[in-house]
Amino acid sequence: MKKQLQYTVNRIDLRGVTCPVNAVRVKQAVVALGDDELVEVILDAGESLIQAVRSINDAGFRIISSEQLDNAVAIIVGKARKIEGVG
């Protein structure tokens, strides 16, 4: 039987926030995560998303999932360690 894990998902909406401010806020949010927490980040599609994703990857964090929204993208981000039951 698989062990069911629960994570707390925090949300930050960075639509309308430009680079590099959005990338800095994403990094701050992920650094502050506990072991049982994830963060959902909503970003404008385009350059803001590209820069934020680059910052996330460069810092060694993990994008767990993404979802296209109207003119934006929601990504779930966690720390780089393997998250059981996800991915």
C-alpha atoms as a printed R data frame, in Angstrom:
   type eleno elety resid chain resno      x      y       z
1  ATOM     1    CA   MET     A     1  0.000  0.000   0.000
2  ATOM     2    CA   LYS     A     2  1.344  3.417  -0.966
3  ATOM     3    CA   LYS     A     3  1.873  5.949   1.759
4  ATOM     4    CA   GLN     A     4 -0.275  9.036   1.185
5  ATOM     5    CA   LEU     A     5  1.653 12.254   1.646
6  ATOM     6    CA   GLN     A     6  0.215 15.679   2.201
7  ATOM     7    CA   TYR     A     7  1.830 18.929   1.199
8  ATOM     8    CA   THR     A     8  0.857 22.479   1.989
9  ATOM     9    CA   VAL     A     9  0.724 24.530  -1.201
10 ATOM    10    CA   ASN     A    10  1.293 28.250  -0.857
11 ATOM    11    CA   ARG     A    11  0.321 30.531  -3.739
12 ATOM    12    CA   ILE     A    12  1.852 33.722  -5.079
13 ATOM    13    CA   ASP     A    13  0.367 35.594  -8.007
14 ATOM    14    CA   LEU     A    14  3.038 37.486  -9.918
15 ATOM    15    CA   ARG     A    15  0.996 38.462 -12.952
16 ATOM    16    CA   GLY     A    16  1.998 41.972 -13.939
17 ATOM    17    CA   VAL     A    17  5.302 41.774 -12.022
18 ATOM    18    CA   THR     A    18  8.259 42.262 -14.348
19 ATOM    19    CA   CYS     A    19 11.730 40.716 -14.447
20 ATOM    20    CA   PRO     A    20 13.873 40.477 -12.429
21 ATOM    21    CA   VAL     A    21 11.500 41.178  -9.537
22 ATOM    22    CA   ASN     A    22  9.338 38.122 -10.281
23 ATOM    23    CA   ALA     A    23 12.357 35.800 -10.372
24 ATOM    24    CA   VAL     A    24 13.599 37.174  -7.037
25 ATOM    25    CA   ARG     A    25 10.179 36.705  -5.411
26 ATOM    26    CA   VAL     A    26  9.924 33.131  -6.697
27 ATOM    27    CA   LYS     A    27 13.377 32.309  -5.341
28 ATOM    28    CA   GLN     A    28 12.544 33.859  -1.946
29 ATOM    29    CA   ALA     A    29  9.317 31.851  -1.748
30 ATOM    30    CA   VAL     A    30 11.025 28.546  -2.548
31 ATOM    31    CA   VAL     A    31 13.956 29.135  -0.185
32 ATOM    32    CA   ALA     A    32 11.434 29.679   2.625
33 ATOM    33    CA   LEU     A    33  9.618 26.372   1.970
34 ATOM    34    CA   GLY     A    34  9.515 23.676   4.610
35 ATOM    35    CA   ASP     A    35  9.887 19.995   3.735
36 ATOM    36    CA   ASP     A    36  6.129 19.528   3.462
37 ATOM    37    CA   GLU     A    37  5.436 22.684   1.451
38 ATOM    38    CA   LEU     A    38  5.209 23.593  -2.214
39 ATOM    39    CA   VAL     A    39  4.522 26.927  -3.849
40 ATOM    40    CA   GLU     A    40  2.210 27.613  -6.770
41 ATOM    41    CA   VAL     A    41  3.433 30.586  -8.757
42 ATOM    42    CA   ILE     A    42  1.258 32.324 -11.331
43 ATOM    43    CA   LEU     A    43  3.269 34.227 -13.929
44 ATOM    44    CA   ASP     A    44  2.547 36.074 -17.148
45 ATOM    45    CA   ALA     A    45  3.307 33.986 -20.229
46 ATOM    46    CA   GLY     A    46  6.337 35.108 -22.210
47 ATOM    47    CA   GLU     A    47  9.601 36.630 -21.025
48 ATOM    48    CA   SER     A    48  8.536 36.844 -17.363
49 ATOM    49    CA   LEU     A    49  7.905 33.101 -17.312
50 ATOM    50    CA   ILE     A    50 11.134 32.300 -19.152
51 ATOM    51    CA   GLN     A    51 13.256 34.333 -16.732
52 ATOM    52    CA   ALA     A    52 11.537 32.960 -13.635
53 ATOM    53    CA   VAL     A    53 11.925 29.354 -14.819
54 ATOM    54    CA   ARG     A    54 15.602 29.975 -15.570
55 ATOM    55    CA   SER     A    55 16.071 31.396 -12.069
56 ATOM    56    CA   ILE     A    56 14.276 28.411 -10.504
57 ATOM    57    CA   ASN     A    57 16.429 25.912 -12.407
58 ATOM    58    CA   ASP     A    58 19.689 27.800 -11.806
59 ATOM    59    CA   ALA     A    59 18.983 27.848  -8.072
60 ATOM    60    CA   GLY     A    60 18.486 24.066  -8.050
61 ATOM    61    CA   PHE     A    61 14.757 24.049  -7.366
62 ATOM    62    CA   ARG     A    62 12.282 21.710  -9.033
63 ATOM    63    CA   ILE     A    63  9.274 22.554 -11.191
64 ATOM    64    CA   ILE     A    64  6.805 19.802 -10.403
65 ATOM    65    CA   SER     A    65  3.970 20.762 -12.724
66 ATOM    66    CA   SER     A    66  2.633 23.554 -14.887
67 ATOM    67    CA   GLU     A    67 -0.771 24.587 -16.161
68 ATOM    68    CA   GLN     A    68 -1.636 27.036 -18.924
69 ATOM    69    CA   LEU     A    69 -4.095 29.741 -17.851
70 ATOM    70    CA   ASP     A    70 -5.494 32.680 -19.833
71 ATOM    71    CA   ASN     A    71 -2.352 34.683 -20.748
72 ATOM    72    CA   ALA     A    72 -0.509 33.193 -17.770
73 ATOM    73    CA   VAL     A    73  1.024 29.974 -16.499
74 ATOM    74    CA   ALA     A    74  0.737 28.405 -13.043
75 ATOM    75    CA   ILE     A    75  3.740 26.362 -11.933
76 ATOM    76    CA   ILE     A    76  4.184 24.267  -8.807
77 ATOM    77    CA   VAL     A    77  7.709 24.566  -7.396
78 ATOM    78    CA   GLY     A    78  9.469 22.673  -4.635
79 ATOM    79    CA   LYS     A    79 12.935 22.066  -3.321
80 ATOM    80    CA   ALA     A    80 15.238 19.904  -5.416
81 ATOM    81    CA   ARG     A    81 14.973 16.765  -3.309
82 ATOM    82    CA   LYS     A    82 12.800 13.955  -4.656
83 ATOM    83    CA   ILE     A    83  9.201 14.508  -3.650
84 ATOM    84    CA   GLU     A    84  7.575 11.162  -2.913
85 ATOM    85    CA   GLY     A    85  4.500 10.416  -4.968
86 ATOM    86    CA   VAL     A    86  5.073 13.379  -7.310
87 ATOM    87    CA   GLY     A    87  6.657 13.343 -10.746
